[in-house]
JSON list of C-alpha atoms in Angstrom, two decimals:
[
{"chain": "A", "resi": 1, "resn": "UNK", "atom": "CA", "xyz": [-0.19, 14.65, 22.15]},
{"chain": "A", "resi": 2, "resn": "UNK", "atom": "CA", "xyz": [2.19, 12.06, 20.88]},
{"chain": "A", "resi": 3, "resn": "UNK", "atom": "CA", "xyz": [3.66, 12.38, 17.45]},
{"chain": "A", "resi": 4, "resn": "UNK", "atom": "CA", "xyz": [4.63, 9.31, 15.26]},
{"chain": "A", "resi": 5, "resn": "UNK", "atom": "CA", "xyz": [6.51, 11.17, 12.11]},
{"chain": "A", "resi": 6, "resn": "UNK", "atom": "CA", "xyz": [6.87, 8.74, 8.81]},
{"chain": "A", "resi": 7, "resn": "UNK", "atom": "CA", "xyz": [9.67, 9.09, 6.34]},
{"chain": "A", "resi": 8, "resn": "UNK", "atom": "CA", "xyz": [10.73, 6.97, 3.66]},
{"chain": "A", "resi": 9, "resn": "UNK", "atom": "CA", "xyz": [9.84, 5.97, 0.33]},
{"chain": "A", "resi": 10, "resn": "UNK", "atom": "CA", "xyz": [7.79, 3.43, -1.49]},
{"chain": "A", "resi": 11, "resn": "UNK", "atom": "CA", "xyz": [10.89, 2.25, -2.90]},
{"chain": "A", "resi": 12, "resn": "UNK", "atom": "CA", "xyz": [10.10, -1.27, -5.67]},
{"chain": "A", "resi": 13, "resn": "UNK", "atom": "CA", "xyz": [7.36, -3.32, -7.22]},
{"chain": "A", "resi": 14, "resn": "UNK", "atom": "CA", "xyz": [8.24, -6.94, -8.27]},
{"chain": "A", "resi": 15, "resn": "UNK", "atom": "CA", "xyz": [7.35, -10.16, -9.22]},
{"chain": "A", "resi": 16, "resn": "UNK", "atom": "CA", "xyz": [4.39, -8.76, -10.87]},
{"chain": "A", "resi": 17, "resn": "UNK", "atom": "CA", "xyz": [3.34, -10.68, -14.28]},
{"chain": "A", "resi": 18, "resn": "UNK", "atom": "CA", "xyz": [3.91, -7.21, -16.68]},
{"chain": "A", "resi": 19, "resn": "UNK", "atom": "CA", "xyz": [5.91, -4.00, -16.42]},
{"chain": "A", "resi": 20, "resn": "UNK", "atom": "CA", "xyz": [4.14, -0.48, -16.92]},
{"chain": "A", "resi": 21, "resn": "UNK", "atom": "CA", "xyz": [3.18, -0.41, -13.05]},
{"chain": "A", "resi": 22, "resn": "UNK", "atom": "CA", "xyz": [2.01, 2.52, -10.89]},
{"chain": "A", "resi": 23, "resn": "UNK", "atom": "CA", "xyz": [1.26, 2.54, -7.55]},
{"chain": "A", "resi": 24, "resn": "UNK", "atom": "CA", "xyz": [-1.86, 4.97, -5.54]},
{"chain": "A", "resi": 25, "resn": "UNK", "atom": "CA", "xyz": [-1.42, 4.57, -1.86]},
{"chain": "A", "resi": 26, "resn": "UNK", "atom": "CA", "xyz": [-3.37, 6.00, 0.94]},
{"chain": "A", "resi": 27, "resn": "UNK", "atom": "CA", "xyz": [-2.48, 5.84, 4.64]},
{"chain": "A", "resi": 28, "resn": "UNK", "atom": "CA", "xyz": [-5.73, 4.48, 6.42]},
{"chain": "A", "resi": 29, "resn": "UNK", "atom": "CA", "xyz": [-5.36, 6.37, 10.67]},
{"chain": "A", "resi": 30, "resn": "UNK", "atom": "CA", "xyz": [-7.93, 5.96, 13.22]},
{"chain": "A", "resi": 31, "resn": "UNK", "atom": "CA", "xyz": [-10.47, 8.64, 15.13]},
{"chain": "A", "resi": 32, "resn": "UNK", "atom": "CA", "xyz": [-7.64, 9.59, 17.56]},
{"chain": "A", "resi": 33, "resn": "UNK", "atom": "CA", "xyz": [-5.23, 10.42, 15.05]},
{"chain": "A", "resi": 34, "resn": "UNK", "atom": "CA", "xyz": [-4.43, 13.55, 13.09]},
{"chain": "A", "resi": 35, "resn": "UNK", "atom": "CA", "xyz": [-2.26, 15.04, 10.46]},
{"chain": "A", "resi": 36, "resn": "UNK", "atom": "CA", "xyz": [0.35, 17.23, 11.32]},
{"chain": "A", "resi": 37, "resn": "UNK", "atom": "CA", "xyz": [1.79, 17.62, 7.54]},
{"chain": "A", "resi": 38, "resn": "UNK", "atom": "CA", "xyz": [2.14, 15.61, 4.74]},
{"chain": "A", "resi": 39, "resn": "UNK", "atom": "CA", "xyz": [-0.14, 13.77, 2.41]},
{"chain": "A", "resi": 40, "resn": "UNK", "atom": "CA", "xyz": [-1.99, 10.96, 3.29]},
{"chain": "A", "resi": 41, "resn": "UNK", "atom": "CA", "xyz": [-2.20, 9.73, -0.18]},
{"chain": "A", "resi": 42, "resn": "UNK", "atom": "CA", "xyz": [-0.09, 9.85, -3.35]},
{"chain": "A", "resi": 43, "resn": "UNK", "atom": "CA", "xyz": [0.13, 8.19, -7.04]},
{"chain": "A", "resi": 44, "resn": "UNK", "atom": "CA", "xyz": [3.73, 7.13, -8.31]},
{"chain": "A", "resi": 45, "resn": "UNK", "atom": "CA", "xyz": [4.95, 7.79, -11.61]},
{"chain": "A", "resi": 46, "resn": "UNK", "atom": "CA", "xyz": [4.72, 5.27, -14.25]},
{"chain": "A", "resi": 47, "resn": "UNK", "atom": "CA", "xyz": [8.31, 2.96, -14.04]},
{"chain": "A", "resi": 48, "resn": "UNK", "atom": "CA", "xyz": [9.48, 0.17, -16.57]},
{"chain": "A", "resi": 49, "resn": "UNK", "atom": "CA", "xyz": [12.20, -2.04, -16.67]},
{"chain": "A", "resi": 50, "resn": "UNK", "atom": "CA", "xyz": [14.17, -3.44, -19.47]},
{"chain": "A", "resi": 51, "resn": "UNK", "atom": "CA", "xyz": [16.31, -5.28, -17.56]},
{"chain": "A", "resi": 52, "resn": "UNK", "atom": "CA", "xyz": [14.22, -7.99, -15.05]},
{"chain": "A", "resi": 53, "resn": "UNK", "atom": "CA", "xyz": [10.99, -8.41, -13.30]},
{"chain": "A", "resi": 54, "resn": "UNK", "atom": "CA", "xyz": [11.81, -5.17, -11.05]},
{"chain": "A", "resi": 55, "resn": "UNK", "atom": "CA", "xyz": [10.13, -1.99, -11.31]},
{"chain": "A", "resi": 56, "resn": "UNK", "atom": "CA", "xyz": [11.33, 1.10, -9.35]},
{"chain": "A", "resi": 57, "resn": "UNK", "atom": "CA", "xyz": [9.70, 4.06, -8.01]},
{"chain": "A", "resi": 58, "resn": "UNK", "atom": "CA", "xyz": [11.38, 5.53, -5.00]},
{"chain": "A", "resi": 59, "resn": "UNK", "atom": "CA", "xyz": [8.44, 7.71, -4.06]},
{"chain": "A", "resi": 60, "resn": "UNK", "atom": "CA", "xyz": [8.84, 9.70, -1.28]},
{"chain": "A", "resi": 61, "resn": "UNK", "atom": "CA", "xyz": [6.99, 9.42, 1.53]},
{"chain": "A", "resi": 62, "resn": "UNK", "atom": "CA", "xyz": [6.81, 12.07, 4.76]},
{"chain": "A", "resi": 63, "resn": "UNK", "atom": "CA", "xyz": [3.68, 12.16, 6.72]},
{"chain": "A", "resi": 64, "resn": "UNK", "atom": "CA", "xyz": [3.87, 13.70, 10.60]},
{"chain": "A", "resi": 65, "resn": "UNK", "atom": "CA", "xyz": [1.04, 12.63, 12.65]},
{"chain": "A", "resi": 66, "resn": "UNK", "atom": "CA", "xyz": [-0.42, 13.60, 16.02]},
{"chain": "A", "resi": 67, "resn": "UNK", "atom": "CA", "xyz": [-2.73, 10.85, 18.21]},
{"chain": "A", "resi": 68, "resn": "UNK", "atom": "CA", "xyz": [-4.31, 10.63, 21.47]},
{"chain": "A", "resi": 69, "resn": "UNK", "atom": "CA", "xyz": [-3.89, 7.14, 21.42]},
{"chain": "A", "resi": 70, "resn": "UNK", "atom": "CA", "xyz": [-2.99, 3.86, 20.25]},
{"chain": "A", "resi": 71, "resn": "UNK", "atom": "CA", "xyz": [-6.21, 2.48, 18.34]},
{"chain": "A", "resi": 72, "resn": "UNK", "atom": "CA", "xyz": [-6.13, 2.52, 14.78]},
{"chain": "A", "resi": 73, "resn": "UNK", "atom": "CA", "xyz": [-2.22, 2.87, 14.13]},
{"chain": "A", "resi": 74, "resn": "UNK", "atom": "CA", "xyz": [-1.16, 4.14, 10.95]},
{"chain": "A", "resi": 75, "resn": "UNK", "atom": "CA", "xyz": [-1.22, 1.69, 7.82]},
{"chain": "A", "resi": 76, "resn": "UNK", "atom": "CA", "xyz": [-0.36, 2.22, 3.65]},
{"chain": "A", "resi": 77, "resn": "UNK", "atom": "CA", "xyz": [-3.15, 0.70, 2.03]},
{"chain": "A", "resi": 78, "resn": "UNK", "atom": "CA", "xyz": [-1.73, 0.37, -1.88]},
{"chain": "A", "resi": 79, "resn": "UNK", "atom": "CA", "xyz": [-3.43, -0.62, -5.60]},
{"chain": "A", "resi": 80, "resn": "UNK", "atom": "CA", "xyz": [-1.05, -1.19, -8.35]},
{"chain": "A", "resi": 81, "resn": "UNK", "atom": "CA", "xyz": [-1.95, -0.82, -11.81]},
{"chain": "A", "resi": 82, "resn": "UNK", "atom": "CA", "xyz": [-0.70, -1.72, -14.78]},
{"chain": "A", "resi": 83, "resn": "UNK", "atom": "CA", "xyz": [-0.70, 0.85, -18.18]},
{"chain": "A", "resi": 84, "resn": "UNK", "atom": "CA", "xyz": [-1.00, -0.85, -21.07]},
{"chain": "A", "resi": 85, "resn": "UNK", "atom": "CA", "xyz": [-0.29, 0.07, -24.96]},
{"chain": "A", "resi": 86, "resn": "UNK", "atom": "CA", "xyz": [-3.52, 2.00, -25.38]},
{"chain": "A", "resi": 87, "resn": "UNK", "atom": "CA", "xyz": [-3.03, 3.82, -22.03]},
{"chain": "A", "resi": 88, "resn": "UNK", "atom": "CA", "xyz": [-5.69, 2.16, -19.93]},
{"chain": "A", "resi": 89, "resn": "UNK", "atom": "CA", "xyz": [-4.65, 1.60, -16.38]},
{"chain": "A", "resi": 90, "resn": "UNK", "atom": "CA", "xyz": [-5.59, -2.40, -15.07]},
{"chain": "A", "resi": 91, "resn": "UNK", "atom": "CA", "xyz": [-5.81, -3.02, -11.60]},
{"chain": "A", "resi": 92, "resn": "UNK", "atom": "CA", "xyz": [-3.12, -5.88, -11.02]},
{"chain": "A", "resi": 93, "resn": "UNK", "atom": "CA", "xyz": [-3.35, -5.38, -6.61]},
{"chain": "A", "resi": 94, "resn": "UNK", "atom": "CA", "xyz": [-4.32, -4.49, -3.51]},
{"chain": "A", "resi": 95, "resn": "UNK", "atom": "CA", "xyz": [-1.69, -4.60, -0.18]},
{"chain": "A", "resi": 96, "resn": "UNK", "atom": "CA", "xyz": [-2.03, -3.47, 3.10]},
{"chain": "A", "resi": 97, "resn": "UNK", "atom": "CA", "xyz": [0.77, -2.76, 5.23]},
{"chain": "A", "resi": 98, "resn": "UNK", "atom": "CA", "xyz": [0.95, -1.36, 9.43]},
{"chain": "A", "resi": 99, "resn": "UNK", "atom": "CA", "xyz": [3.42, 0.79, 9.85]},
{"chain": "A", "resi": 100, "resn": "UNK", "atom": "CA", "xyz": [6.03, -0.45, 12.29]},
{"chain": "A", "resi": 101, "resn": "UNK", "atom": "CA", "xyz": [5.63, 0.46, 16.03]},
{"chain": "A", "resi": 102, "resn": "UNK", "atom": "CA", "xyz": [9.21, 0.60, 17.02]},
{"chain": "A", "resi": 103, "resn": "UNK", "atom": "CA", "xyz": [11.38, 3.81, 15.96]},
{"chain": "A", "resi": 104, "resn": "UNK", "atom": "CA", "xyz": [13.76, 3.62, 13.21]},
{"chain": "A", "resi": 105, "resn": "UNK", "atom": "CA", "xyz": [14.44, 2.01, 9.75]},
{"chain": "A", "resi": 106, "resn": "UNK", "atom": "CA", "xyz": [12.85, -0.73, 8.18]},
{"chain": "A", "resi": 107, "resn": "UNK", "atom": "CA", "xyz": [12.09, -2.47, 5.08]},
{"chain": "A", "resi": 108, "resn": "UNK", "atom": "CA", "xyz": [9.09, -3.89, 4.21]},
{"chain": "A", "resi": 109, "resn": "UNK", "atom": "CA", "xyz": [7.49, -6.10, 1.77]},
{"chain": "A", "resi": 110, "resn": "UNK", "atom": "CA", "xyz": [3.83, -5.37, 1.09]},
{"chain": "A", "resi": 111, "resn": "UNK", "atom": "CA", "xyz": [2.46, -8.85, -0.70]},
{"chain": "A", "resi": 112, "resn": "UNK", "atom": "CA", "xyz": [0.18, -8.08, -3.23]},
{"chain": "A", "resi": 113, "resn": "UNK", "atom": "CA", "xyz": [-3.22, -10.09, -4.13]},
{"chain": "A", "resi": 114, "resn": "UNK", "atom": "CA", "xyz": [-6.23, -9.19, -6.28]},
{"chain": "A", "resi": 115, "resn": "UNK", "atom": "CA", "xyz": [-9.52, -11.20, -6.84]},
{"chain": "A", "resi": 116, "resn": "UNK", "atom": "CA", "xyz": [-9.64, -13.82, -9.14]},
{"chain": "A", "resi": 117, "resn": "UNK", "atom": "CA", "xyz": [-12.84, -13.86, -11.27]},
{"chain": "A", "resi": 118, "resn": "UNK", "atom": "CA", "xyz": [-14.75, -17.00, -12.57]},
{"chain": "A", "resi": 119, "resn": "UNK", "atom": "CA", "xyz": [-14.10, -18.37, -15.43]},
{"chain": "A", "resi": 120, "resn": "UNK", "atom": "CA", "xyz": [-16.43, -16.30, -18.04]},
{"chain": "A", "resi": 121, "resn": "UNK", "atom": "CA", "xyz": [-14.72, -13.24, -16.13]},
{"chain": "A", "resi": 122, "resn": "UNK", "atom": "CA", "xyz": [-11.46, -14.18, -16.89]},
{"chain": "A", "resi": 123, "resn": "UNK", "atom": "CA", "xyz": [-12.34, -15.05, -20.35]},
{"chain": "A", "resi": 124, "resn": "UNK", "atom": "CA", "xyz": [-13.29, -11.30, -20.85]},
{"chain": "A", "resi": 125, "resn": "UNK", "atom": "CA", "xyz": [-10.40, -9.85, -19.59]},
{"chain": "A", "resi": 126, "resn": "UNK", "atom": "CA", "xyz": [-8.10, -11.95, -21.13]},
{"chain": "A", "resi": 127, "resn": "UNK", "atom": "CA", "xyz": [-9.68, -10.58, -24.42]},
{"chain": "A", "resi": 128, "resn": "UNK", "atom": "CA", "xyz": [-10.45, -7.45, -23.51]},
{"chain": "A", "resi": 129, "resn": "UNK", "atom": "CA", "xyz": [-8.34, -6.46, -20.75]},
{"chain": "A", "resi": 130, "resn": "UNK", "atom": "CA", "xyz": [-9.04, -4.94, -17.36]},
{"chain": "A", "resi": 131, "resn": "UNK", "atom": "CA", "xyz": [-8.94, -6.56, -14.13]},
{"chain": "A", "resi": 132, "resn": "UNK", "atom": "CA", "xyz": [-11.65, -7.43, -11.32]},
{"chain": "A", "resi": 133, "resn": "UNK", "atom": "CA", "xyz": [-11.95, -4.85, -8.76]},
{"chain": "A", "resi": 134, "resn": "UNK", "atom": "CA", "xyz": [-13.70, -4.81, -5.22]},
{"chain": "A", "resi": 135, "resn": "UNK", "atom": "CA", "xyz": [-17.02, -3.42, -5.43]},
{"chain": "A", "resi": 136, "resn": "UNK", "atom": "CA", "xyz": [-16.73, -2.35, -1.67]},
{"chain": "A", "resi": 137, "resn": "UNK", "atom": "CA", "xyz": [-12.71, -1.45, -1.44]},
{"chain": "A", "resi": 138, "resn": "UNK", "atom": "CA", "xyz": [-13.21, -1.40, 2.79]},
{"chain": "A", "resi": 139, "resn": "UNK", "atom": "CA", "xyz": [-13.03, -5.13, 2.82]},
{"chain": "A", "resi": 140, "resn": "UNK", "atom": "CA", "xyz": [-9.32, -4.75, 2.24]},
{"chain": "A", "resi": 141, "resn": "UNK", "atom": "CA", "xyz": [-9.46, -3.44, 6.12]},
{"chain": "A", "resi": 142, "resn": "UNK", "atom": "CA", "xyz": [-11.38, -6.33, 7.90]},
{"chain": "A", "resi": 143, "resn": "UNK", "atom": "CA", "xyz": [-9.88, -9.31, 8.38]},
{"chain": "A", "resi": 144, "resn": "UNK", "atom": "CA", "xyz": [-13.34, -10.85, 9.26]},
{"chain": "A", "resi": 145, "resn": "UNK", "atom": "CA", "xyz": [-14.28, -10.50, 5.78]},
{"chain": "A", "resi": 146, "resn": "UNK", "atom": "CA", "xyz": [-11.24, -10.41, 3.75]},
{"chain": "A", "resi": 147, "resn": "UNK", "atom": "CA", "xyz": [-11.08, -14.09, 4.08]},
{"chain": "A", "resi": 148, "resn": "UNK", "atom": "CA", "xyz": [-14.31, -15.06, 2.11]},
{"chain": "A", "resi": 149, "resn": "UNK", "atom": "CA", "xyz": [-12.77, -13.36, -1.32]},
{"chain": "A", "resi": 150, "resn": "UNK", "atom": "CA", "xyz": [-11.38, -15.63, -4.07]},
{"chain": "A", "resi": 151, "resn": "UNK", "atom": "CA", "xyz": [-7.76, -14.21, -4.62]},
{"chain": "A", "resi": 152, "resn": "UNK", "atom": "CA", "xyz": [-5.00, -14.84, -6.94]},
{"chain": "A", "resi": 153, "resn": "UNK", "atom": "CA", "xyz": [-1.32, -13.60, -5.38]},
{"chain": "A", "resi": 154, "resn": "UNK", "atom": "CA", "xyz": [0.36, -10.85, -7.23]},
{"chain": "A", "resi": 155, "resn": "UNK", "atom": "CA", "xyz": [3.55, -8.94, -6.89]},
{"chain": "A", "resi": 156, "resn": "UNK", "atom": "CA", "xyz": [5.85, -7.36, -3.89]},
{"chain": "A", "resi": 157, "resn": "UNK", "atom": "CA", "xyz": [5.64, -3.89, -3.10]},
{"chain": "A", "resi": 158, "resn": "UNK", "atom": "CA", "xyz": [8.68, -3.10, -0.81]},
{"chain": "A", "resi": 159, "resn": "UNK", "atom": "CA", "xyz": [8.85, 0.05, 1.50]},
{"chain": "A", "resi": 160, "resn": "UNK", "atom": "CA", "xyz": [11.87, 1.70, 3.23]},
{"chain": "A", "resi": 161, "resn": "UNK", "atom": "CA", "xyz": [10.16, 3.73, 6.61]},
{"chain": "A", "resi": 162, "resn": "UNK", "atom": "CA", "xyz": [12.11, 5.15, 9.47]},
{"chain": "A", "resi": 163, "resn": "UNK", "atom": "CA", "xyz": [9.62, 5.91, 12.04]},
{"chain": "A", "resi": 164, "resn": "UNK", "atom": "CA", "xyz": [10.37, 8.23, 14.68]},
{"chain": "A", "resi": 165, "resn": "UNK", "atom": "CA", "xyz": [8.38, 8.68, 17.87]},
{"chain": "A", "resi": 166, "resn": "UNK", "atom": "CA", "xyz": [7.47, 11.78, 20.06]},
{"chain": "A", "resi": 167, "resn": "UNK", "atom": "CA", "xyz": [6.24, 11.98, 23.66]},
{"chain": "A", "resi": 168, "resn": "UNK", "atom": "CA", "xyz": [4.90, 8.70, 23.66]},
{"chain": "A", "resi": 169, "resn": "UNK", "atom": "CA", "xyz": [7.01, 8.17, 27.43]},
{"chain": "A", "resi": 170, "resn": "UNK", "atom": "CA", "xyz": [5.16, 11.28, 28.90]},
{"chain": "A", "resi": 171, "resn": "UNK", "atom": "CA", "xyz": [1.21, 9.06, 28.21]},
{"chain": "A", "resi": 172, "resn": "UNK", "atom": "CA", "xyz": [3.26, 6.47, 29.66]},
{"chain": "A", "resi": 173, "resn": "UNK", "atom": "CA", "xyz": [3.76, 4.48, 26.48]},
{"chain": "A", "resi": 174, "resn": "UNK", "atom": "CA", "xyz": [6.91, 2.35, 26.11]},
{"chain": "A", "resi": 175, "resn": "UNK", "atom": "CA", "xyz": [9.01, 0.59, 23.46]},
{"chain": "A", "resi": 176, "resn": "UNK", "atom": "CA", "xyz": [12.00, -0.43, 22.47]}
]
């Protein structure tokens, strides 16, 4: 089988509109694929800065993966939330982000977005905090139906992966 192997870290959240952030990501695979080792989801610790608009985590990240094919290549689905004064966590966005294809390092940036209520709906959480949330989370995955949300942009979530690849050559898959 060939083996994709992904290790990094989720490294900084910013631009968001408070501090107190956390971060729960999952990595969404297909049928074909399977873990080797690692987690396929996580939580970050709770980060705030005094000093700017950026938050840092540096979560580690190490996930080794088998697959039989290409269909449904690896991506880190993320919510950030905020903690507020009383402790109660807010959701402030969702991201997606597909892993890259080509072996190496990268950076990414993972925009955020999260739905933006009508206007009695805002009115409550401005008062009594919270955030909207997806009823059914798995429209984050299709595009089809993504589209047809009201959103409101959030923060950047930025990722540093290297990617290596295993015996992809010998199924006669090629890159670069």
């Amino acid at each position: 089988m060939a083996e994709v192997h992904i290790i990094g870290q989720i490294n900084q959240a910013k631009d968001f509109p408070k501090q107190h952030l956390f971060c729960k990501w999952h990595l969404q695979i297909g049928n074909n694929w399977r873990v080797i080792s690692g987690k396929r989801e996580g939580q970050t610790q709770v980060s705030y800065s005094q000093f700017g608009g950026t938050t840092t985590w540096s979560f580690p990240i190490d996930i080794h993966l088998a697959t039989a094919g290409l269909q449904g290549w690896p991506k880190i689905y993320i919510e950030v939330y905020h903690l507020d004064w009383l402790g109660r966590s807010h959701l402030f966005g969702y991201g997606l982000v597909t892993v890259p294809t080509s072996p190496g390092s990268h950076t990414l940036d993972c925009y955020t977005w999260r739905p933006f209520g009508s206007l009695r709906e805002r009115f409550v959480q401005y008062f009594l905090g919270g955030g909207l949330q997806l009823k059914y989370p798995d429209l984050i995955f299709s595009s089809g139906e993504r589209y047809k949300l009201s959103t409101e942009a959030m923060g950047v979530v930025s990722f540093d992966l290297s990617v290596l690849l295993r015996n992809f050559t010998n199924y006669g898959i090629e890159y670069n």
